[in-house]
Tab-separated table of C-alpha atoms in Angstrom:
chain	number	residue	atom	x	y	z
A	1	UNK	CA	116.924	-155.807	-8.323
A	2	UNK	CA	120.474	-155.294	-9.395
A	3	UNK	CA	122.561	-152.192	-9.084
A	4	UNK	CA	126.161	-151.456	-9.762
A	5	UNK	CA	128.034	-148.997	-7.639
A	6	UNK	CA	131.411	-147.464	-7.587
A	7	UNK	CA	133.509	-150.218	-6.102
A	8	UNK	CA	136.047	-147.761	-4.698
A	9	UNK	CA	133.372	-145.942	-2.813
A	10	UNK	CA	131.386	-148.757	-1.375
A	11	UNK	CA	133.479	-151.878	-1.590
A	12	UNK	CA	131.519	-153.942	-4.038
A	13	UNK	CA	132.061	-157.426	-5.233
A	14	UNK	CA	131.306	-157.316	-8.933
A	15	UNK	CA	127.638	-156.389	-9.198
A	16	UNK	CA	126.918	-157.038	-5.562
A	17	UNK	CA	126.637	-154.053	-3.331
A	18	UNK	CA	127.316	-154.792	0.313
A	19	UNK	CA	126.414	-152.541	3.200
A	20	UNK	CA	127.405	-153.756	6.600
A	21	UNK	CA	125.433	-152.321	9.445
A	22	UNK	CA	127.136	-152.926	12.758
A	23	UNK	CA	129.092	-155.617	10.993
A	24	UNK	CA	126.034	-157.859	11.268
A	25	UNK	CA	123.683	-156.714	8.596
A	26	UNK	CA	124.669	-157.542	5.099
A	27	UNK	CA	122.304	-157.184	2.252
A	28	UNK	CA	122.891	-157.364	-1.412
A	29	UNK	CA	121.061	-155.902	-4.321
A	30	UNK	CA	122.055	-158.816	-6.421
A	31	UNK	CA	122.955	-162.130	-4.906
A	32	UNK	CA	125.052	-165.020	-6.006
A	33	UNK	CA	127.228	-163.172	-8.409
A	34	UNK	CA	130.887	-162.551	-8.714
A	35	UNK	CA	134.005	-163.846	-7.058
A	36	UNK	CA	135.254	-167.370	-6.647
A	37	UNK	CA	133.037	-169.592	-4.528
A	38	UNK	CA	134.720	-172.371	-2.625
A	39	UNK	CA	131.815	-174.790	-2.628
A	40	UNK	CA	133.891	-177.676	-1.312
A	41	UNK	CA	134.612	-175.773	1.896
A	42	UNK	CA	131.016	-175.652	3.069
A	43	UNK	CA	130.992	-179.087	4.673
A	44	UNK	CA	134.303	-178.895	6.589
A	45	UNK	CA	133.557	-175.407	7.871
A	46	UNK	CA	130.049	-176.456	8.838
A	47	UNK	CA	131.475	-179.407	10.783
A	48	UNK	CA	133.968	-177.159	12.564
A	49	UNK	CA	131.280	-174.647	13.477
A	50	UNK	CA	128.871	-177.318	14.694
A	51	UNK	CA	131.678	-178.796	16.821
A	52	UNK	CA	132.429	-175.365	18.285
A	53	UNK	CA	128.761	-174.812	19.077
A	54	UNK	CA	128.540	-178.246	20.739
A	55	UNK	CA	131.657	-177.482	22.815
A	56	UNK	CA	130.152	-174.193	23.951
A	57	UNK	CA	126.869	-175.806	24.912
A	58	UNK	CA	128.656	-178.525	26.865
A	59	UNK	CA	130.926	-176.054	28.655
A	60	UNK	CA	128.109	-173.741	29.665
A	61	UNK	CA	126.091	-176.678	30.902
A	62	UNK	CA	129.042	-177.630	33.123
A	63	UNK	CA	129.485	-174.028	34.253
A	64	UNK	CA	125.846	-173.789	35.233
A	65	UNK	CA	125.922	-177.070	37.179
A	66	UNK	CA	129.044	-177.013	39.325
A	67	UNK	CA	129.836	-179.887	41.673
A	68	UNK	CA	128.613	-179.753	45.270
A	69	UNK	CA	131.669	-178.465	47.046
A	70	UNK	CA	130.005	-178.791	50.462
A	71	UNK	CA	131.066	-182.423	50.281
A	72	UNK	CA	134.700	-181.375	49.847
A	73	UNK	CA	135.645	-180.974	53.466
A	74	UNK	CA	138.585	-181.843	55.666
A	75	UNK	CA	136.367	-184.449	57.368
A	76	UNK	CA	135.971	-186.294	54.104
A	77	UNK	CA	139.690	-186.150	53.539
A	78	UNK	CA	140.302	-187.486	57.038
A	79	UNK	CA	137.785	-190.265	56.561
A	80	UNK	CA	139.066	-191.360	53.179
A	81	UNK	CA	140.916	-194.662	53.241
A	82	UNK	CA	142.176	-196.997	50.608
A	83	UNK	CA	141.391	-199.946	52.867
A	84	UNK	CA	137.911	-200.071	51.442
A	85	UNK	CA	139.512	-201.152	48.176
A	86	UNK	CA	141.385	-204.123	49.704
A	87	UNK	CA	138.832	-206.648	48.341
A	88	UNK	CA	140.049	-205.760	44.857
A	89	UNK	CA	143.145	-207.807	45.702
A	90	UNK	CA	141.322	-211.118	45.640
A	91	UNK	CA	138.718	-210.489	43.022
A	92	UNK	CA	140.820	-211.561	40.036
A	93	UNK	CA	142.890	-214.135	41.926
A	94	UNK	CA	142.924	-217.444	40.062
A	95	UNK	CA	143.597	-219.549	43.161
A	96	UNK	CA	139.852	-219.731	43.808
A	97	UNK	CA	139.309	-221.114	40.328
A	98	UNK	CA	142.064	-223.648	40.869
A	99	UNK	CA	140.427	-224.728	44.099
A	100	UNK	CA	137.061	-225.142	42.371
A	101	UNK	CA	138.685	-227.153	39.584
A	102	UNK	CA	139.942	-229.625	42.184
A	103	UNK	CA	136.441	-230.267	43.490
A	104	UNK	CA	134.088	-232.983	42.323
A	105	UNK	CA	131.428	-231.912	39.875
A	106	UNK	CA	133.479	-229.045	38.551
A	107	UNK	CA	132.625	-227.744	35.107
A	108	UNK	CA	134.474	-224.990	33.193
A	109	UNK	CA	131.233	-223.026	32.952
A	110	UNK	CA	131.277	-222.568	36.729
A	111	UNK	CA	134.698	-220.907	36.606
A	112	UNK	CA	133.667	-218.768	33.686
A	113	UNK	CA	130.556	-217.532	35.490
A	114	UNK	CA	132.517	-216.909	38.672
A	115	UNK	CA	135.206	-214.848	36.946
A	116	UNK	CA	132.626	-212.910	34.923
A	117	UNK	CA	130.847	-211.943	38.133
A	118	UNK	CA	134.115	-210.990	39.788
A	119	UNK	CA	135.125	-208.851	36.836
A	120	UNK	CA	131.821	-207.062	37.149
A	121	UNK	CA	132.448	-206.424	40.844
A	122	UNK	CA	136.018	-205.313	40.068
A	123	UNK	CA	134.612	-202.826	37.574
A	124	UNK	CA	132.259	-201.483	40.264
A	125	UNK	CA	135.184	-201.021	42.651
A	126	UNK	CA	137.093	-199.281	39.898
A	127	UNK	CA	134.163	-196.944	39.347
A	128	UNK	CA	134.126	-196.042	43.045
A	129	UNK	CA	137.865	-195.485	42.957
A	130	UNK	CA	137.370	-193.068	40.075
A	131	UNK	CA	134.658	-191.278	42.007
A	132	UNK	CA	136.825	-190.938	45.104
A	133	UNK	CA	139.771	-189.818	43.015
A	134	UNK	CA	137.643	-187.128	41.398
A	135	UNK	CA	136.495	-186.029	44.832
A	136	UNK	CA	140.119	-185.715	45.928
A	137	UNK	CA	140.939	-183.738	42.810
A	138	UNK	CA	137.950	-181.492	43.479
A	139	UNK	CA	139.281	-180.790	46.957
A	140	UNK	CA	142.680	-180.063	45.489
A	141	UNK	CA	141.251	-177.582	43.007
A	142	UNK	CA	139.342	-175.824	45.777
A	143	UNK	CA	142.559	-175.554	47.735
A	144	UNK	CA	144.198	-173.908	44.755
A	145	UNK	CA	141.390	-171.490	43.931
A	146	UNK	CA	140.855	-170.301	47.499
A	147	UNK	CA	144.481	-170.199	48.491
A	148	UNK	CA	145.847	-166.822	49.513
A	149	UNK	CA	149.155	-167.665	47.859
A	150	UNK	CA	149.993	-168.734	44.366
A	151	UNK	CA	149.830	-172.519	44.042
A	152	UNK	CA	151.306	-173.151	40.630
A	153	UNK	CA	153.459	-176.105	41.732
A	154	UNK	CA	150.579	-177.808	43.493
A	155	UNK	CA	148.359	-177.260	40.458
A	156	UNK	CA	151.008	-178.809	38.240
A	157	UNK	CA	151.272	-181.867	40.524
A	158	UNK	CA	147.514	-182.193	40.576
A	159	UNK	CA	147.356	-182.116	36.794
A	160	UNK	CA	150.103	-184.704	36.541
A	161	UNK	CA	148.281	-187.004	38.964
A	162	UNK	CA	145.083	-186.647	36.973
A	163	UNK	CA	146.730	-187.524	33.680
A	164	UNK	CA	148.408	-190.561	35.235
A	165	UNK	CA	145.221	-191.709	36.890
A	166	UNK	CA	142.978	-191.443	33.860
A	167	UNK	CA	145.574	-193.181	31.720
A	168	UNK	CA	145.752	-195.929	34.333
A	169	UNK	CA	141.982	-196.321	34.451
A	170	UNK	CA	141.777	-196.550	30.655
A	171	UNK	CA	144.465	-199.211	30.690
A	172	UNK	CA	142.691	-201.095	33.457
A	173	UNK	CA	139.360	-201.032	31.684
A	174	UNK	CA	140.976	-202.224	28.477
A	175	UNK	CA	142.614	-205.099	30.306
A	176	UNK	CA	139.311	-206.027	31.924
A	177	UNK	CA	137.697	-206.094	28.516
A	178	UNK	CA	140.464	-208.328	27.170
A	179	UNK	CA	140.344	-210.659	30.161
A	180	UNK	CA	137.988	-213.178	28.531
A	181	UNK	CA	140.385	-213.379	25.616
A	182	UNK	CA	143.143	-214.736	27.795
A	183	UNK	CA	144.737	-211.829	29.594
A	184	UNK	CA	146.085	-213.013	32.943
A	185	UNK	CA	144.527	-210.257	34.968
A	186	UNK	CA	145.835	-207.583	37.216
A	187	UNK	CA	148.271	-208.523	39.903
A	188	UNK	CA	145.977	-207.466	42.672
A	189	UNK	CA	148.325	-208.701	45.388
A	190	UNK	CA	150.983	-206.246	44.331
A	191	UNK	CA	148.308	-203.656	43.841
A	192	UNK	CA	147.026	-203.850	47.394
A	193	UNK	CA	150.539	-204.229	48.815
A	194	UNK	CA	151.546	-200.996	47.134
A	195	UNK	CA	148.352	-199.329	48.228
A	196	UNK	CA	148.789	-200.572	51.813
A	197	UNK	CA	152.333	-199.259	51.943
A	198	UNK	CA	151.198	-195.915	50.635
A	199	UNK	CA	148.311	-195.862	53.104
A	200	UNK	CA	150.782	-196.270	55.948
A	201	UNK	CA	152.831	-193.436	54.537
A	202	UNK	CA	149.752	-191.257	54.235
A	203	UNK	CA	148.830	-191.991	57.852
A	204	UNK	CA	152.217	-190.577	58.882
A	205	UNK	CA	151.523	-187.419	56.895
A	206	UNK	CA	148.083	-186.966	58.345
A	207	UNK	CA	147.879	-184.337	60.972
A	208	UNK	CA	144.856	-183.002	62.799
A	209	UNK	CA	143.200	-180.509	60.580
A	210	UNK	CA	143.316	-176.924	61.833
A	211	UNK	CA	140.792	-175.824	59.284
A	212	UNK	CA	138.226	-173.400	60.474
A	213	UNK	CA	134.789	-173.431	58.943
A	214	UNK	CA	133.521	-170.028	58.087
A	215	UNK	CA	129.936	-169.176	57.260
B	1	UNK	CA	116.550	-145.013	-2.597
B	2	UNK	CA	117.909	-148.209	-1.122
B	3	UNK	CA	116.511	-149.622	2.028
B	4	UNK	CA	116.750	-152.745	4.124
B	5	UNK	CA	114.502	-155.737	3.469
B	6	UNK	CA	111.367	-155.679	5.569
B	7	UNK	CA	112.467	-158.375	8.003
B	8	UNK	CA	115.705	-156.519	8.651
B	9	UNK	CA	113.856	-153.289	9.195
B	10	UNK	CA	111.795	-154.984	11.896
B	11	UNK	CA	114.925	-156.473	13.446
B	12	UNK	CA	116.628	-153.092	13.284
B	13	UNK	CA	113.845	-151.508	15.284
B	14	UNK	CA	113.983	-154.355	17.792
B	15	UNK	CA	117.759	-153.970	18.034
B	16	UNK	CA	117.518	-150.237	18.663
B	17	UNK	CA	114.897	-150.717	21.343
B	18	UNK	CA	116.800	-153.555	23.028
B	19	UNK	CA	120.072	-151.619	23.033
B	20	UNK	CA	118.442	-148.548	24.501
B	21	UNK	CA	116.606	-150.442	27.233
B	22	UNK	CA	119.691	-152.489	28.071
B	23	UNK	CA	121.851	-149.376	28.438
B	24	UNK	CA	119.272	-147.794	30.722
B	25	UNK	CA	118.918	-151.023	32.691
B	26	UNK	CA	122.666	-151.374	33.243
B	27	UNK	CA	122.860	-147.740	34.321
B	28	UNK	CA	120.015	-148.056	36.821
B	29	UNK	CA	121.488	-151.261	38.302
B	30	UNK	CA	124.910	-149.674	38.560
B	31	UNK	CA	126.444	-152.418	36.459
B	32	UNK	CA	128.170	-149.885	34.230
B	33	UNK	CA	130.620	-149.351	37.093
B	34	UNK	CA	131.507	-153.051	37.156
B	35	UNK	CA	131.533	-153.515	33.385
B	36	UNK	CA	132.417	-150.055	31.953
B	37	UNK	CA	133.805	-151.374	28.664
B	38	UNK	CA	130.708	-153.453	28.040
B	39	UNK	CA	128.541	-150.408	28.681
B	40	UNK	CA	130.553	-148.214	26.311
B	41	UNK	CA	130.404	-150.985	23.712
B	42	UNK	CA	126.596	-151.021	23.929
B	43	UNK	CA	126.483	-147.249	23.515
B	44	UNK	CA	128.763	-147.456	20.472
B	45	UNK	CA	126.589	-150.186	19.017
B	46	UNK	CA	123.534	-148.020	19.558
B	47	UNK	CA	125.173	-145.087	17.788
B	48	UNK	CA	126.218	-147.284	14.877
B	49	UNK	CA	122.717	-148.678	14.574
B	50	UNK	CA	121.418	-145.115	14.211
B	51	UNK	CA	123.787	-144.286	11.346
B	52	UNK	CA	121.679	-145.760	8.525
B	53	UNK	CA	118.671	-143.931	9.889
B	54	UNK	CA	120.394	-140.578	9.596
B	55	UNK	CA	122.772	-141.038	6.666
B	56	UNK	CA	121.944	-142.157	3.103
B	57	UNK	CA	123.066	-145.729	2.605
B	58	UNK	CA	124.663	-145.180	-0.767
B	59	UNK	CA	126.812	-142.267	0.332
B	60	UNK	CA	130.520	-142.184	0.971
B	61	UNK	CA	129.800	-140.663	4.370
B	62	UNK	CA	127.883	-143.788	5.358
B	63	UNK	CA	130.787	-145.979	4.368
B	64	UNK	CA	133.296	-143.858	6.287
B	65	UNK	CA	131.102	-143.717	9.360
B	66	UNK	CA	130.469	-147.427	9.224
B	67	UNK	CA	134.125	-148.350	8.811
B	68	UNK	CA	135.203	-146.058	11.649
B	69	UNK	CA	132.506	-147.214	14.040
B	70	UNK	CA	133.057	-150.855	13.142
B	71	UNK	CA	136.764	-150.634	13.819
B	72	UNK	CA	136.027	-149.058	17.207
B	73	UNK	CA	133.480	-151.726	18.032
B	74	UNK	CA	135.861	-154.540	17.151
B	75	UNK	CA	138.452	-152.981	19.464
B	76	UNK	CA	135.845	-152.859	22.204
B	77	UNK	CA	135.088	-156.541	21.737
B	78	UNK	CA	138.632	-157.209	22.905
B	79	UNK	CA	138.275	-154.867	25.857
B	80	UNK	CA	134.934	-156.387	26.824
B	81	UNK	CA	136.298	-159.936	26.844
B	82	UNK	CA	139.386	-158.994	28.853
B	83	UNK	CA	137.226	-156.983	31.248
B	84	UNK	CA	135.020	-159.977	31.963
B	85	UNK	CA	138.027	-162.180	32.488
B	86	UNK	CA	139.565	-159.657	34.905
B	87	UNK	CA	136.337	-159.473	36.904
B	88	UNK	CA	136.165	-163.254	37.184
B	89	UNK	CA	139.729	-163.775	38.359
B	90	UNK	CA	140.022	-160.769	40.593
B	91	UNK	CA	141.415	-161.558	44.076
B	92	UNK	CA	142.169	-165.205	43.309
B	93	UNK	CA	145.847	-165.327	44.212
B	94	UNK	CA	145.950	-169.112	44.142
B	95	UNK	CA	145.603	-169.237	40.391
B	96	UNK	CA	147.199	-165.897	39.523
B	97	UNK	CA	150.227	-167.257	37.679
B	98	UNK	CA	148.352	-170.199	36.229
B	99	UNK	CA	145.650	-167.989	34.772
B	100	UNK	CA	148.130	-165.493	33.288
B	101	UNK	CA	150.024	-168.274	31.613
B	102	UNK	CA	146.821	-169.863	30.402
B	103	UNK	CA	145.596	-166.590	28.904
B	104	UNK	CA	148.857	-166.119	26.995
B	105	UNK	CA	148.717	-169.624	25.582
B	106	UNK	CA	145.008	-169.306	24.779
B	107	UNK	CA	145.559	-166.058	22.879
B	108	UNK	CA	148.386	-167.502	20.805
B	109	UNK	CA	146.399	-170.622	20.033
B	110	UNK	CA	143.323	-168.576	19.148
B	111	UNK	CA	145.338	-166.360	16.812
B	112	UNK	CA	146.873	-169.321	15.016
B	113	UNK	CA	143.496	-170.978	14.530
B	114	UNK	CA	141.899	-167.723	13.395
B	115	UNK	CA	144.553	-167.156	10.732
B	116	UNK	CA	144.094	-170.567	9.134
B	117	UNK	CA	141.239	-169.665	6.747
B	118	UNK	CA	142.900	-166.420	5.684
B	119	UNK	CA	144.199	-167.650	2.362
B	120	UNK	CA	140.795	-168.921	1.382
B	121	UNK	CA	139.046	-165.619	1.871
B	122	UNK	CA	138.067	-163.751	-1.223
B	123	UNK	CA	137.594	-160.134	-0.239
B	124	UNK	CA	138.168	-157.251	-2.589
B	125	UNK	CA	141.108	-154.930	-2.094
B	126	UNK	CA	138.981	-152.091	-0.812
B	127	UNK	CA	138.596	-150.473	2.556
B	128	UNK	CA	135.515	-152.467	3.434
B	129	UNK	CA	137.086	-155.637	2.037
B	130	UNK	CA	140.057	-155.267	4.358
B	131	UNK	CA	137.719	-154.467	7.227
B	132	UNK	CA	135.689	-157.638	6.696
B	133	UNK	CA	138.848	-159.748	6.598
B	134	UNK	CA	140.175	-158.083	9.732
B	135	UNK	CA	136.825	-158.444	11.455
B	136	UNK	CA	136.497	-162.129	10.679
B	137	UNK	CA	139.992	-162.816	11.960
B	138	UNK	CA	139.483	-160.893	15.181
B	139	UNK	CA	136.065	-162.420	15.843
B	140	UNK	CA	137.499	-165.910	15.295
B	141	UNK	CA	140.157	-165.165	17.904
B	142	UNK	CA	137.420	-164.182	20.343
B	143	UNK	CA	135.411	-167.332	19.650
B	144	UNK	CA	138.339	-169.621	20.377
B	145	UNK	CA	139.501	-167.508	23.325
B	146	UNK	CA	136.061	-167.524	24.983
B	147	UNK	CA	135.895	-171.273	24.441
B	148	UNK	CA	139.271	-171.810	26.095
B	149	UNK	CA	138.471	-169.468	28.980
B	150	UNK	CA	135.196	-171.308	29.567
B	151	UNK	CA	137.123	-174.574	29.690
B	152	UNK	CA	139.454	-173.039	32.299
B	153	UNK	CA	136.472	-171.998	34.395
B	154	UNK	CA	134.983	-175.473	34.154
B	155	UNK	CA	138.283	-177.048	35.273
B	156	UNK	CA	138.860	-174.746	38.250
B	157	UNK	CA	135.888	-174.144	40.577
B	158	UNK	CA	136.182	-170.384	40.356
B	159	UNK	CA	133.251	-168.698	42.078
B	160	UNK	CA	130.991	-167.258	39.411
B	161	UNK	CA	128.030	-164.979	39.577
B	162	UNK	CA	125.038	-165.556	37.338
B	163	UNK	CA	125.853	-162.403	35.381
B	164	UNK	CA	129.203	-163.787	34.331
B	165	UNK	CA	127.710	-166.961	32.946
B	166	UNK	CA	125.047	-164.965	31.115
B	167	UNK	CA	127.685	-162.637	29.655
B	168	UNK	CA	129.823	-165.542	28.514
B	169	UNK	CA	126.878	-167.323	26.947
B	170	UNK	CA	125.844	-164.168	25.096
B	171	UNK	CA	129.371	-163.402	23.907
B	172	UNK	CA	129.939	-166.956	22.741
B	173	UNK	CA	126.701	-167.035	20.760
B	174	UNK	CA	127.235	-163.597	19.258
B	175	UNK	CA	130.888	-164.103	18.333
B	176	UNK	CA	130.246	-167.522	16.842
B	177	UNK	CA	127.347	-166.278	14.733
B	178	UNK	CA	129.132	-163.165	13.512
B	179	UNK	CA	132.264	-165.126	12.698
B	180	UNK	CA	130.230	-167.648	10.745
B	181	UNK	CA	128.378	-165.015	8.769
B	182	UNK	CA	131.492	-162.987	7.987
B	183	UNK	CA	133.459	-166.078	7.048
B	184	UNK	CA	130.781	-167.321	4.687
B	185	UNK	CA	130.618	-163.931	3.052
B	186	UNK	CA	134.406	-163.639	2.820
B	187	UNK	CA	134.566	-167.031	1.120
B	188	UNK	CA	132.397	-165.723	-1.669
B	189	UNK	CA	128.933	-166.971	-0.797
B	190	UNK	CA	126.623	-164.026	-1.333
B	191	UNK	CA	123.687	-165.153	0.750
B	192	UNK	CA	123.789	-161.766	2.293
B	193	UNK	CA	120.126	-161.149	2.877
B	194	UNK	CA	119.611	-164.501	4.584
B	195	UNK	CA	122.815	-164.306	6.602
B	196	UNK	CA	122.237	-160.680	7.477
B	197	UNK	CA	118.807	-161.500	8.799
B	198	UNK	CA	120.070	-164.469	10.807
B	199	UNK	CA	122.890	-162.450	12.288
B	200	UNK	CA	120.603	-159.598	13.262
B	201	UNK	CA	118.142	-162.005	14.823
B	202	UNK	CA	120.834	-163.694	16.899
B	203	UNK	CA	122.189	-160.340	18.057
B	204	UNK	CA	118.719	-159.213	19.099
B	205	UNK	CA	118.273	-162.525	20.942
B	206	UNK	CA	121.563	-161.938	22.812
B	207	UNK	CA	120.446	-158.430	23.743
B	208	UNK	CA	117.154	-159.771	25.056
B	209	UNK	CA	119.013	-162.452	27.032
B	210	UNK	CA	121.201	-159.802	28.660
B	211	UNK	CA	118.193	-157.593	29.233
B	212	UNK	CA	116.282	-160.309	31.051
B	213	UNK	CA	119.118	-161.956	32.967
B	214	UNK	CA	121.573	-159.205	33.913
B	215	UNK	CA	120.851	-157.456	37.159
B	216	UNK	CA	122.477	-156.415	40.392
B	217	UNK	CA	121.564	-159.661	42.154
B	218	UNK	CA	123.408	-161.623	39.494
B	219	UNK	CA	126.683	-160.165	40.708
B	220	UNK	CA	126.493	-162.223	43.904
B	221	UNK	CA	129.179	-164.834	43.477
B	222	UNK	CA	128.302	-168.388	44.292
B	223	UNK	CA	130.921	-168.956	46.912
B	224	UNK	CA	131.633	-172.628	46.520
B	225	UNK	CA	132.735	-173.271	50.053
B	226	UNK	CA	133.717	-171.234	53.068
B	227	UNK	CA	136.637	-173.183	54.381
B	228	UNK	CA	140.201	-172.373	55.216
B	229	UNK	CA	142.447	-175.226	54.194
B	230	UNK	CA	145.481	-176.136	56.212
B	231	UNK	CA	148.618	-176.266	54.021
B	232	UNK	CA	149.337	-179.755	55.412
B	233	UNK	CA	146.069	-180.866	53.813
B	234	UNK	CA	147.719	-180.303	50.449
B	235	UNK	CA	150.437	-182.760	51.322
B	236	UNK	CA	147.896	-185.320	52.470
B	237	UNK	CA	145.841	-184.838	49.358
B	238	UNK	CA	148.779	-185.279	47.022
B	239	UNK	CA	149.865	-188.357	48.969
B	240	UNK	CA	146.391	-189.851	48.574
B	241	UNK	CA	146.403	-189.140	44.853
B	242	UNK	CA	149.864	-190.610	44.442
B	243	UNK	CA	148.808	-193.738	46.337
B	244	UNK	CA	145.868	-194.249	44.011
B	245	UNK	CA	147.972	-193.686	40.929
B	246	UNK	CA	150.731	-195.979	42.160
B	247	UNK	CA	148.287	-198.795	42.711
B	248	UNK	CA	146.669	-198.289	39.344
B	249	UNK	CA	150.004	-198.119	37.577
B	250	UNK	CA	151.194	-201.335	39.146
B	251	UNK	CA	147.938	-203.000	38.320
B	252	UNK	CA	148.014	-201.886	34.697
B	253	UNK	CA	151.658	-202.896	34.228
B	254	UNK	CA	151.202	-206.149	36.184
């Protein structure tokens, strides 16, 4: 069925008569006529819209499943220590390989297997470090949200720490992946020395928590 | 005498019923006091849905009534979104300045993104043509804005009630669908019957979602933790984070 209407009255597009009901009902008496159709835009717009829909679904999934903040307590903060990551210092140390090479019956395959295993363990430690870091960040965000004063500076510092950390982890993982191709490995001695120094500094900052738990 | 296709007539009846029941439901639960703009928006939508029942579709009066009501409804979309955002962030002093700044940036970004397809749109230089262009632009702003606000709420553990999440999900779905349909039409694809049906169906689905999920109990915020942090804990926390980053940085740079 095709009708033509006074375009000034209704707002037609050539022979197509459009009535919008609540802005969401559009029906035409004749379809596919008139105007310039940008056929080449269908795919890019479809990709954009599918991406938007995927983002929404992901975000609402995260909103509906928030992290368990009951684990984010002052006790956890008090109990957190970087000492548990001290073994990372020796994991990629080549002195063990050099010692093995000096022993009778040594074969290069032994060193290769040893370092592969140690890289795997290093990656596990790195994963735990990421988890603990995220826990710390979660505590920080709770502090900000529930603070009775504006915490813009603290939020900015937190964001900066996050960006630095995730960039560092990406770099570390890349270096671990390139290790078999000849990369010398992380200087874990300096790593733990820096961490130990910072741990001592943190211990000075630590004060007994005066936090009160409320129901 | 023109009339809607049969599937749209069925959807229209479902939409009218859902709108009416939802308005009554919100009133009985007292939610219209918490979300007054959303309630008024639903009433306006109900009135607009009744227009084609009472006024001949091919008349100038129908066009004028539609354009006026549509412009009002689009304005209420903005009020509804800002109302929800205000409810969420009420009494959260810790993120007061952050959230205000974020909203400003989000709005600017949303507007820029929404204006991008403007040159490609192909609407006629009539009242309804201008309205469709305006509507698509405004709805696109809302889509991007709701997306960015949702990302903010995911990043910060703001206490949320179930109602808020349901509202956001409904708004996001409705805005995205309407924007898509209007954009496709504005680009010159006249799949109006199909798109009109899809859009109506999605809107009815959103109404049913709100009808089933919105209630007084959903206003109870999930308080994430009841704990008063000592300001010195912030210093300790930052020190811990800096220690981790320092060690990682040294390790990465060797």
